Every structure is written in C-alpha cells, then in structure tokens.
Amino acid sequence: MAKKIMVTGGTGYIGSWVVKELLERGHIVKLTVRDKSKEEKYNFLQEIANQSPGELEVYEANLLKFGSYDEAIKDCDTVVHMASPFILDVKDPIEELVKPALEGTENVLASASKAATVKKVILTSSVAAIYGDAKDMQDQGLNEFTEENWNTTSNKDHQPYPYSKTLAERKAWELHDKQEQWFLAVINPSFVMGPSLTKISNSESLKFMSDMLKGKMQVGAPDLVFGVVDVRDVAKAHASAVEMEDVTGRHILSNKSVSVLEMAEAVRIESDKKYKLPKSLSPKWLLYIVGPLFGINSSFVKKNIGYPLRFNNSKSIKNLEIDYRPFNTTMKDMVEQMEENNMIKN
Ligand code: NAP
C-alpha cells in the first residue's frame, strides 16, 4: 500500500536516490526544501515523479526553524529524516554542523510527535555515530564495529562532523524512548559512493571523488581505510525500512572496507588509466606536515592513518535484504556520471 512520507534532505546526494526509489515504488513523497524558489535543486525529482507511479509534493522547511515541518508532515505515516550538512572543512563546528544536526533532529521529531498520524521515523545517521577514529577499534579491543558500538571519542574540536551525527542520533533515541507513537529505524551508512542524480550537492562524497580525479592525491595516498557503500544500496535500505513492518534499531550499511589506494586502483582500472591517481602511500610523517593543506590536522593523522577498520554488515543483509553492489561497479558508475555531468571541478 502507498505510504505518505515526509522526506527531509531529499534534494541531496543520498536523498535524491531515496526519493527516486520511493517514487518508483509508488509512494507519496512530501519533500521539504530550504528554499522553494530554488527550483533547480528539485526539478529533476519532479521529472522522475512524472515517470513514476508515486507522487511528489514540495514544501518549504528549515532544520533551524522550529515548527517549520508541521505543514509538510500533516497526514504522513512515515518520516525519513536525512537533512544534515556533510561538510568537513568548517570554521565554526557548532554553527555549521552541530546545530543543524542536533536542533534539526529535535525540530523534525517534535513535528512528528505533533502529527498523530506518524507511526515510523527513519533517521539517516552514519557510521560516524558508531566510531570517531579508526584507532577506536583497537582501543576498544574490537575486531570490527557493530550496531552495539557508539562514537565516544569525537568532540567539537576533534572530528566535529562525527560529533554532530552522534549527538543527533543519541537525541533521536532519547526522544523515541519518551513516547510510544512512532518506531525509530536508523540507517548508519559508511562512506557513500556512486553516481549522483543532483549536480549541485556539497556532499563530501562528491568532493572526494572530484579531488581524486583532479590528481590532488597523485603524489601519494594517505594510508586511510573507509567502509564504502553504493548510494543506490543506501536508497534501497531506506525504502526497505519504510516498507517493512518490523524494522527498528540501528543498521550499519557498508559493502566493504577499502583503502584510499584501493579506491584509486578501482578508478584506474575502470577509467582507462586517464587520471593522475596515486600509486603509492604517502608516509605518515609527511602527512603531519602537508596534511593541513588538505584539511587533515595532526590529531586526525595520529588516530586514523595506518589503522585497520572493519564493519559488520550482516544486519543490513538479513533485516533490510541488501544485496551489495560490487565495489568496482560503484566506482565506475560514479566516474562516468561525474564526467557526463561535468562535475570534476577545479
Ligand atoms: P548532501 O548532498 O549535502 O545533502 C544534505 C541535505 O541536507 C541537502 O538536501 C540539504 O538541503 C539538507 N540540509 C542541510 N542543511 C539544512 C538546513 N539547515 N535545513 C534544511 N535542510 C538542510 O549530503 P549527503 O552526502 O547526501 O548526506 C545526506 C545525509 O546522509 C546526511 O545526514 C549525512 O550526514 C548522511 N551520511 C552521508 C554519508 C556520505 O558518505 N555521503 C555517509 C553517512 C551518512 P539543500 O539542498 O537545501 O542544501
């Protein structure tokens, strides 16, 4: 049966794939945007809606404006809350990251509680709410991270983005536990890669690939490991969480852990070797010196470079029925899309 779903952050890199998936499955999507007059941010979603069995309605709301989601949420049975800035280069972490993430979550969930029709909330959190630095795995005596783990090492000065995601997810669980109207299902993606539907997102996912293709790392890759997941699998996970009755709790979404060098190698193979990609590792001592030029500070280098990182993704496979797309396909499709849409920016 078609569901009525308010989606925040649906104009973004991940959000637009989630909206597409929901429209193609025949649902009614109430999309919230910050500024309705900026039609270029959501026109492409209207075009997708015109060719899908689902319906799209657009409303104006802002994470920092209390009560601004009340109108869009009316009559909805489900809320997908994805809106939150994913930027790493910030001057004021509280204003730019923590406030929109934390106050935004409080704001959206207050509107959900006001609308008696809302029975389920899906929150897009991150593995950044599970761990702060790769070193945490070793320090906590773990072989891998699971949904049981929480980020306890980030703060406003060290890893502010993970800090913002941790505070927001903790707040969502706190508010969930105080009421009985809506269930909460949380999606915790690792680093999201794959093609973009929007050409105007500030997501670090797109910036990372653009930087790599421009040759920013050609002298040497940092010895960093990420969990990586395809954006289309992340969209499926959200849609499964919307449609399946008994989905609650946290869900790590990660296809596999790969190093930056392995990412570069996949791009090299899939792009006919036409980019200036790194072929070797940058020594850790060098990163202490040149890291700041690339937005990497010394405490990040100390706690992340050279450490392994593993995630257990079995809950996503069992409960959300995710069949992870091959990693090389993700990278190939992303490079081709960014080339086609002229998104490799200087
Ligand atoms: P994105 O493309 O920058 O999308 C962010 C979305 O949040 C946009 O729709 C943006 O709206 C909206 N937003 C930001 N500030 C807002 C505000 N004050 N009021 C209303 N809306 C606001 O980034 P993304 O990579 O798709 O990330 C989406 C979500 O996934 C975030 O919650 C992020 O933390 C999470 N996540 C991302 C990754 C990843 O690797 N990309 C991994 C794990 C989790 P505008 O269109 O108006 O800018």
Short mmCIF file of C-alpha atoms and ligand atoms in Angstrom, two decimals:
data_model
loop_
_atom_site.label_atom_id
_atom_site.label_comp_id
_atom_site.label_asym_id
_atom_site.label_seq_id
_atom_site.Cartn_x
_atom_site.Cartn_y
_atom_site.Cartn_z
CA MET A 1 0.00 0.00 0.00
CA ALA A 2 1.25 3.51 -0.82
CA LYS A 3 2.68 5.36 2.15
CA LYS A 4 2.71 9.10 2.75
CA ILE A 5 6.27 10.03 3.63
CA MET A 6 7.82 13.34 4.60
CA VAL A 7 11.42 13.33 3.39
CA THR A 8 13.95 15.90 4.65
CA GLY A 9 17.25 16.26 2.75
CA GLY A 10 15.71 14.74 -0.38
CA THR A 11 17.49 17.24 -2.62
CA GLY A 12 20.92 15.91 -1.53
CA TYR A 13 23.27 13.32 -2.99
CA ILE A 14 21.83 10.40 -0.99
CA GLY A 15 18.39 11.94 -0.56
CA SER A 16 17.62 12.23 -4.27
CA TRP A 17 18.22 8.48 -4.76
CA VAL A 18 15.98 7.77 -1.76
CA VAL A 19 13.20 9.96 -3.21
CA LYS A 20 13.59 8.23 -6.61
CA GLU A 21 13.34 4.78 -5.03
CA LEU A 22 10.23 5.75 -3.03
CA LEU A 23 8.52 7.31 -6.08
CA GLU A 24 9.29 4.25 -8.20
CA ARG A 25 7.74 2.07 -5.50
CA GLY A 26 4.53 4.16 -5.77
CA HIS A 27 4.69 6.15 -2.53
CA ILE A 28 3.59 9.75 -1.92
CA VAL A 29 6.68 11.81 -1.08
CA LYS A 30 6.37 15.14 0.71
CA LEU A 31 9.76 16.66 0.04
CA THR A 32 10.99 19.53 2.20
CA VAL A 33 13.42 22.06 0.76
CA ARG A 34 15.03 25.07 2.35
CA ASP A 35 14.06 27.49 -0.41
CA LYS A 36 11.21 26.57 -2.75
CA SER A 37 12.22 29.30 -5.22
CA LYS A 38 15.47 27.40 -5.97
CA GLU A 39 13.71 25.03 -8.36
CA GLU A 40 16.98 23.82 -9.89
CA LYS A 41 17.54 21.90 -6.62
CA TYR A 42 14.47 19.68 -7.07
CA ASN A 43 13.23 19.99 -10.71
CA PHE A 44 14.92 16.69 -11.59
CA LEU A 45 12.92 14.96 -8.85
CA GLN A 46 9.70 16.33 -10.34
CA GLU A 47 10.74 14.81 -13.69
CA ILE A 48 11.36 11.44 -12.00
CA ALA A 49 7.95 11.72 -10.29
CA ASN A 50 6.25 12.36 -13.66
CA GLN A 51 7.52 8.99 -14.87
CA SER A 52 6.83 7.06 -11.66
CA PRO A 53 3.69 5.64 -10.04
CA GLY A 54 4.37 7.73 -6.92
CA GLU A 55 3.59 11.41 -6.29
CA LEU A 56 5.80 14.32 -5.23
CA GLU A 57 4.75 17.38 -3.23
CA VAL A 58 7.23 20.11 -2.30
CA TYR A 59 7.18 22.11 0.96
CA GLU A 60 9.48 24.71 2.48
CA ALA A 61 11.13 23.98 5.86
CA ASN A 62 14.43 24.59 7.61
CA LEU A 63 16.17 22.47 10.24
CA LEU A 64 16.78 25.60 12.32
CA LYS A 65 13.23 26.96 12.16
CA PHE A 66 11.20 25.30 14.89
CA GLY A 67 7.75 24.14 13.71
CA SER A 68 8.61 24.61 10.03
CA TYR A 69 7.98 20.88 9.31
CA ASP A 70 4.42 20.93 10.75
CA GLU A 71 2.78 21.68 7.41
CA ALA A 72 4.61 19.04 5.35
CA ILE A 73 4.22 16.31 7.97
CA LYS A 74 0.40 16.60 8.15
CA ASP A 75 -1.27 13.22 7.30
CA CYS A 76 2.08 11.43 6.87
CA ASP A 77 2.50 7.93 8.29
CA THR A 78 6.29 7.92 7.87
CA VAL A 79 9.16 10.40 8.16
CA VAL A 80 12.58 9.96 6.55
CA HIS A 81 14.93 12.46 8.17
CA MET A 82 18.14 12.77 6.14
CA ALA A 83 18.85 16.51 6.13
CA SER A 84 22.12 17.36 7.85
CA PRO A 85 25.26 19.03 6.49
CA PHE A 86 28.02 16.62 5.41
CA ILE A 87 30.97 19.02 5.20
CA LEU A 88 34.40 18.59 6.73
CA ASP A 89 36.03 21.98 6.15
CA VAL A 90 34.22 24.16 8.71
CA LYS A 91 35.21 27.31 10.57
CA ASP A 92 32.55 27.14 13.27
CA PRO A 93 31.67 23.48 14.00
CA ILE A 94 28.82 24.32 16.36
CA GLU A 95 27.02 26.70 13.98
CA GLU A 96 27.77 24.81 10.75
CA LEU A 97 27.41 21.19 11.90
CA VAL A 98 26.16 20.58 15.44
CA LYS A 99 23.22 23.00 15.43
CA PRO A 100 21.60 21.85 12.17
CA ALA A 101 22.18 18.17 13.04
CA LEU A 102 21.02 18.27 16.66
CA GLU A 103 18.41 21.04 16.67
CA GLY A 104 17.20 19.83 13.27
CA THR A 105 16.56 16.35 14.66
CA GLU A 106 14.74 17.78 17.68
CA ASN A 107 12.70 20.02 15.39
CA VAL A 108 11.69 17.26 12.92
CA LEU A 109 10.86 14.77 15.70
CA ALA A 110 8.78 17.34 17.59
CA SER A 111 6.71 17.83 14.42
CA ALA A 112 6.43 14.02 14.08
CA SER A 113 5.06 13.74 17.61
CA LYS A 114 2.60 16.59 16.99
CA ALA A 115 1.20 14.84 13.89
CA ALA A 116 -0.64 11.89 15.41
CA THR A 117 -0.57 10.02 12.07
CA VAL A 118 3.22 9.43 12.10
CA LYS A 119 3.99 5.83 13.13
CA LYS A 120 7.55 5.38 11.88
CA VAL A 121 10.66 7.55 11.65
CA ILE A 122 13.71 6.57 9.59
CA LEU A 123 16.82 8.54 10.56
CA THR A 124 19.88 8.75 8.31
CA SER A 125 22.69 8.63 10.82
CA SER A 126 26.18 7.37 9.88
CA VAL A 127 28.93 5.01 10.95
CA ALA A 128 30.33 8.31 12.26
CA ALA A 129 27.94 7.79 15.21
CA ILE A 130 29.45 4.30 15.72
CA TYR A 131 33.13 5.27 15.81
CA GLY A 132 35.14 8.51 15.74
CA ASP A 133 38.66 7.43 14.73
CA ALA A 134 39.90 4.19 13.18
CA LYS A 135 42.12 3.79 16.27
CA ASP A 136 38.95 3.32 18.39
CA MET A 137 38.60 -0.24 17.07
CA GLN A 138 41.95 -1.23 18.56
CA ASP A 139 41.49 0.85 21.73
CA GLN A 140 38.11 -0.79 22.39
CA GLY A 141 39.58 -4.27 21.79
CA LEU A 142 37.26 -4.88 18.83
CA ASN A 143 37.77 -6.92 15.69
CA GLU A 144 35.02 -4.99 13.90
CA PHE A 145 32.37 -2.36 14.64
CA THR A 146 28.76 -3.45 15.08
CA GLU A 147 25.48 -1.64 15.80
CA GLU A 148 26.26 -2.03 19.53
CA ASN A 149 29.11 0.49 19.33
CA TRP A 150 28.89 4.25 19.84
CA ASN A 151 31.29 7.03 18.99
CA THR A 152 32.70 8.23 22.33
CA THR A 153 35.84 9.99 21.06
CA SER A 154 34.67 12.92 18.92
CA ASN A 155 34.06 16.44 20.16
CA LYS A 156 33.56 19.89 18.64
CA ASP A 157 37.32 20.37 18.11
CA HIS A 158 38.29 16.83 17.07
CA GLN A 159 36.13 15.20 14.37
CA PRO A 160 33.21 17.69 14.57
CA TYR A 161 31.18 16.02 11.80
CA PRO A 162 31.12 12.62 13.58
CA TYR A 163 30.35 14.52 16.79
CA SER A 164 27.31 16.19 15.14
CA LYS A 165 26.00 12.83 13.87
CA THR A 166 26.49 11.18 17.27
CA LEU A 167 24.64 13.92 19.14
CA ALA A 168 21.80 13.86 16.60
CA GLU A 169 21.34 10.08 16.72
CA ARG A 170 21.54 9.98 20.53
CA LYS A 171 18.89 12.72 20.69
CA ALA A 172 16.64 10.75 18.33
CA TRP A 173 16.85 7.66 20.58
CA GLU A 174 16.23 9.79 23.68
CA LEU A 175 13.09 11.32 22.15
CA HIS A 176 11.99 7.91 20.85
CA ASP A 177 12.23 6.40 24.32
CA LYS A 178 9.95 9.09 25.79
CA GLN A 179 6.94 8.25 23.61
CA GLU A 180 5.01 5.34 22.10
CA GLN A 181 3.59 6.88 18.93
CA TRP A 182 6.40 6.16 16.43
CA PHE A 183 9.04 3.49 15.93
CA LEU A 184 12.59 4.51 15.07
CA ALA A 185 14.77 2.78 12.48
CA VAL A 186 18.26 4.19 11.96
CA ILE A 187 20.42 3.76 8.87
CA ASN A 188 24.18 4.10 9.52
CA PRO A 189 25.93 4.26 6.13
CA SER A 190 29.70 4.19 5.79
CA PHE A 191 31.30 6.41 3.10
CA VAL A 192 28.74 6.64 0.29
CA MET A 193 30.00 6.46 -3.30
CA GLY A 194 28.31 6.00 -6.68
CA PRO A 195 26.62 8.21 -9.28
CA SER A 196 24.76 11.39 -8.33
CA LEU A 197 21.33 12.48 -9.53
CA THR A 198 21.86 16.03 -8.32
CA LYS A 199 24.55 18.23 -9.84
CA ILE A 200 24.54 20.78 -7.02
CA SER A 201 25.29 18.97 -3.76
CA ASN A 202 28.08 19.94 -1.33
CA SER A 203 28.40 16.33 -0.13
CA GLU A 204 31.94 15.26 0.77
CA SER A 205 31.32 12.06 -1.23
CA LEU A 206 31.31 14.04 -4.48
CA LYS A 207 34.15 16.31 -3.37
CA PHE A 208 36.34 13.30 -2.51
CA MET A 209 35.91 11.74 -5.95
CA SER A 210 36.34 15.08 -7.72
CA ASP A 211 39.59 15.73 -5.76
CA MET A 212 40.92 12.27 -6.57
CA LEU A 213 40.17 12.60 -10.31
CA LYS A 214 41.76 16.07 -10.41
CA GLY A 215 45.02 14.47 -9.23
CA LYS A 216 45.04 16.03 -5.75
CA MET A 217 46.45 12.79 -4.31
CA GLN A 218 48.73 11.80 -7.16
CA VAL A 219 51.96 12.13 -5.15
CA GLY A 220 50.71 9.59 -2.61
CA ALA A 221 47.50 8.40 -0.96
CA PRO A 222 47.02 8.69 2.80
CA ASP A 223 47.07 5.23 4.43
CA LEU A 224 43.39 5.54 5.32
CA VAL A 225 40.67 2.89 5.26
CA PHE A 226 36.97 3.60 4.73
CA GLY A 227 33.89 1.45 4.74
CA VAL A 228 32.26 2.09 1.35
CA VAL A 229 28.67 1.61 0.21
CA ASP A 230 26.86 2.37 -3.05
CA VAL A 231 24.38 5.26 -2.91
CA ARG A 232 21.76 3.10 -4.67
CA ASP A 233 22.08 0.44 -1.95
CA VAL A 234 21.65 3.17 0.67
CA ALA A 235 18.44 4.25 -1.10
CA LYS A 236 17.15 0.65 -1.10
CA ALA A 237 17.90 0.33 2.61
CA HIS A 238 15.81 3.44 3.35
CA ALA A 239 12.94 2.13 1.20
CA SER A 240 13.10 -1.29 2.90
CA ALA A 241 12.98 0.41 6.29
CA VAL A 242 9.92 2.41 5.14
CA GLU A 243 8.06 -0.62 3.81
CA MET A 244 8.97 -3.45 6.19
CA GLU A 245 6.78 -3.61 9.26
CA ASP A 246 9.20 -4.85 11.90
CA VAL A 247 12.36 -2.85 11.13
CA THR A 248 13.68 -1.00 14.19
CA GLY A 249 17.09 -0.21 15.70
CA ARG A 250 20.38 0.67 14.01
CA HIS A 251 21.67 -0.72 10.70
CA ILE A 252 25.26 -0.43 9.51
CA LEU A 253 25.42 -0.13 5.72
CA SER A 254 28.84 -0.94 4.36
CA ASN A 255 29.76 -3.09 1.41
CA LYS A 256 33.45 -3.47 2.24
CA SER A 257 36.41 -1.71 3.82
CA VAL A 258 38.85 -0.31 1.28
CA SER A 259 41.95 1.86 1.45
CA VAL A 260 42.25 5.11 -0.49
CA LEU A 261 44.85 3.34 -2.63
CA GLU A 262 42.37 0.53 -3.43
CA MET A 263 39.78 3.16 -4.36
CA ALA A 264 42.29 4.77 -6.71
CA GLU A 265 43.15 1.38 -8.20
CA ALA A 266 39.48 0.63 -8.90
CA VAL A 267 39.10 4.03 -10.59
CA ARG A 268 42.27 3.44 -12.63
CA ILE A 269 41.00 0.07 -13.90
CA GLU A 270 37.52 1.38 -14.67
CA SER A 271 38.58 4.67 -16.33
CA ASP A 272 41.18 3.51 -18.86
CA LYS A 273 44.03 4.96 -16.77
CA LYS A 274 43.28 8.53 -17.91
CA TYR A 275 43.50 10.19 -14.47
CA LYS A 276 46.54 11.10 -12.37
CA LEU A 277 45.82 8.78 -9.48
CA PRO A 278 48.06 7.83 -6.55
CA LYS A 279 50.12 4.66 -7.00
CA SER A 280 51.77 4.60 -3.59
CA LEU A 281 51.19 5.63 0.02
CA SER A 282 52.14 8.97 1.48
CA PRO A 283 54.36 8.41 4.55
CA LYS A 284 52.67 9.29 7.85
CA TRP A 285 55.38 11.84 8.78
CA LEU A 286 54.72 13.71 5.54
CA LEU A 287 51.02 13.91 6.31
CA TYR A 288 51.81 15.65 9.61
CA ILE A 289 53.48 18.35 7.50
CA VAL A 290 51.30 18.61 4.38
CA GLY A 291 48.02 17.33 5.91
CA PRO A 292 46.80 20.81 6.93
CA LEU A 293 46.92 21.84 3.25
CA PHE A 294 44.32 19.15 2.57
CA GLY A 295 42.24 19.81 5.68
CA ILE A 296 43.80 16.94 7.70
CA ASN A 297 45.08 18.00 11.13
CA SER A 298 47.71 16.22 13.21
CA SER A 299 45.29 14.60 15.68
CA PHE A 300 43.38 13.09 12.73
CA VAL A 301 46.63 11.76 11.26
CA LYS A 302 47.67 10.29 14.63
CA LYS A 303 44.40 8.43 15.23
CA ASN A 304 43.44 7.33 11.72
CA ILE A 305 46.43 6.85 9.42
CA GLY A 306 47.67 3.27 9.29
CA TYR A 307 44.85 1.71 11.33
CA PRO A 308 42.57 -1.06 10.03
CA LEU A 309 38.80 -0.52 10.02
CA ARG A 310 36.08 -3.17 9.74
CA PHE A 311 32.29 -3.16 9.96
CA ASN A 312 29.80 -5.97 10.44
CA ASN A 313 27.08 -5.53 7.79
CA SER A 314 25.12 -8.73 8.50
CA LYS A 315 22.08 -6.97 10.00
CA SER A 316 21.57 -4.93 6.79
CA ILE A 317 21.71 -8.10 4.68
CA LYS A 318 19.33 -10.05 6.94
CA ASN A 319 16.83 -7.38 8.00
CA LEU A 320 16.87 -4.92 5.07
CA GLU A 321 17.58 -7.54 2.36
CA ILE A 322 20.53 -5.58 0.94
CA ASP A 323 22.44 -7.35 -1.79
CA TYR A 324 25.53 -5.13 -2.01
CA ARG A 325 26.53 -3.96 -5.49
CA PRO A 326 30.14 -4.78 -6.48
CA PHE A 327 32.57 -2.07 -5.36
CA ASN A 328 34.14 -1.65 -8.84
CA THR A 329 30.69 -1.03 -10.37
CA THR A 330 30.09 1.71 -7.80
CA MET A 331 33.34 3.45 -8.67
CA LYS A 332 32.93 3.02 -12.44
CA ASP A 333 29.36 4.38 -12.45
CA MET A 334 30.40 7.34 -10.28
CA VAL A 335 33.31 8.36 -12.52
CA GLU A 336 31.16 8.05 -15.68
CA GLN A 337 28.34 10.13 -14.18
CA MET A 338 30.70 12.86 -12.95
CA GLU A 339 32.36 13.02 -16.37
CA GLU A 340 28.99 13.20 -18.17
CA ASN A 341 27.71 15.98 -15.91
CA ASN A 342 30.96 17.93 -15.84
CA MET A 343 31.31 17.53 -12.08
CA ILE A 344 35.09 17.18 -11.84
CA LYS A 345 35.65 20.67 -10.52
CA ASN A 346 38.82 22.70 -10.09
P1 NAP B 1 24.18 16.49 0.81
O1 NAP B 1 24.13 16.14 -0.61
O2 NAP B 1 24.92 17.71 1.19
O3 NAP B 1 22.71 16.55 1.41
C1 NAP B 1 22.39 17.24 2.59
C2 NAP B 1 20.92 17.58 2.60
O4 NAP B 1 20.60 18.25 3.85
C3 NAP B 1 20.51 18.52 1.47
O5 NAP B 1 19.26 18.12 0.98
C4 NAP B 1 20.43 19.87 2.18
O6 NAP B 1 19.48 20.74 1.60
C5 NAP B 1 19.92 19.45 3.55
N1 NAP B 1 20.18 20.48 4.56
C6 NAP B 1 21.38 20.90 5.02
N2 NAP B 1 21.22 21.89 5.91
C7 NAP B 1 19.88 22.11 6.01
C8 NAP B 1 19.07 23.01 6.75
N3 NAP B 1 19.58 23.92 7.60
N4 NAP B 1 17.71 22.92 6.63
C9 NAP B 1 17.15 22.04 5.78
N5 NAP B 1 17.88 21.16 5.05
C10 NAP B 1 19.21 21.21 5.16
O7 NAP B 1 24.87 15.30 1.66
P2 NAP B 1 24.68 13.70 1.61
O8 NAP B 1 26.04 13.12 1.45
O9 NAP B 1 23.60 13.31 0.68
O10 NAP B 1 24.21 13.42 3.10
C11 NAP B 1 22.85 13.22 3.44
C12 NAP B 1 22.75 12.61 4.81
O11 NAP B 1 23.45 11.36 4.84
C13 NAP B 1 23.36 13.45 5.94
O12 NAP B 1 22.56 13.27 7.09
C14 NAP B 1 24.73 12.80 6.15
O13 NAP B 1 25.22 13.02 7.45
C15 NAP B 1 24.38 11.34 5.92
N6 NAP B 1 25.51 10.47 5.55
C16 NAP B 1 26.25 10.74 4.42
C17 NAP B 1 27.29 9.88 4.07
C18 NAP B 1 28.10 10.09 2.82
O14 NAP B 1 29.15 9.42 2.66
N7 NAP B 1 27.68 10.94 1.89
C19 NAP B 1 27.59 8.77 4.88
C20 NAP B 1 26.82 8.53 6.02
C21 NAP B 1 25.78 9.39 6.34
P3 NAP B 1 19.86 21.79 0.44
O15 NAP B 1 19.59 21.08 -0.84
O16 NAP B 1 18.93 22.92 0.68
O17 NAP B 1 21.31 22.14 0.61
#
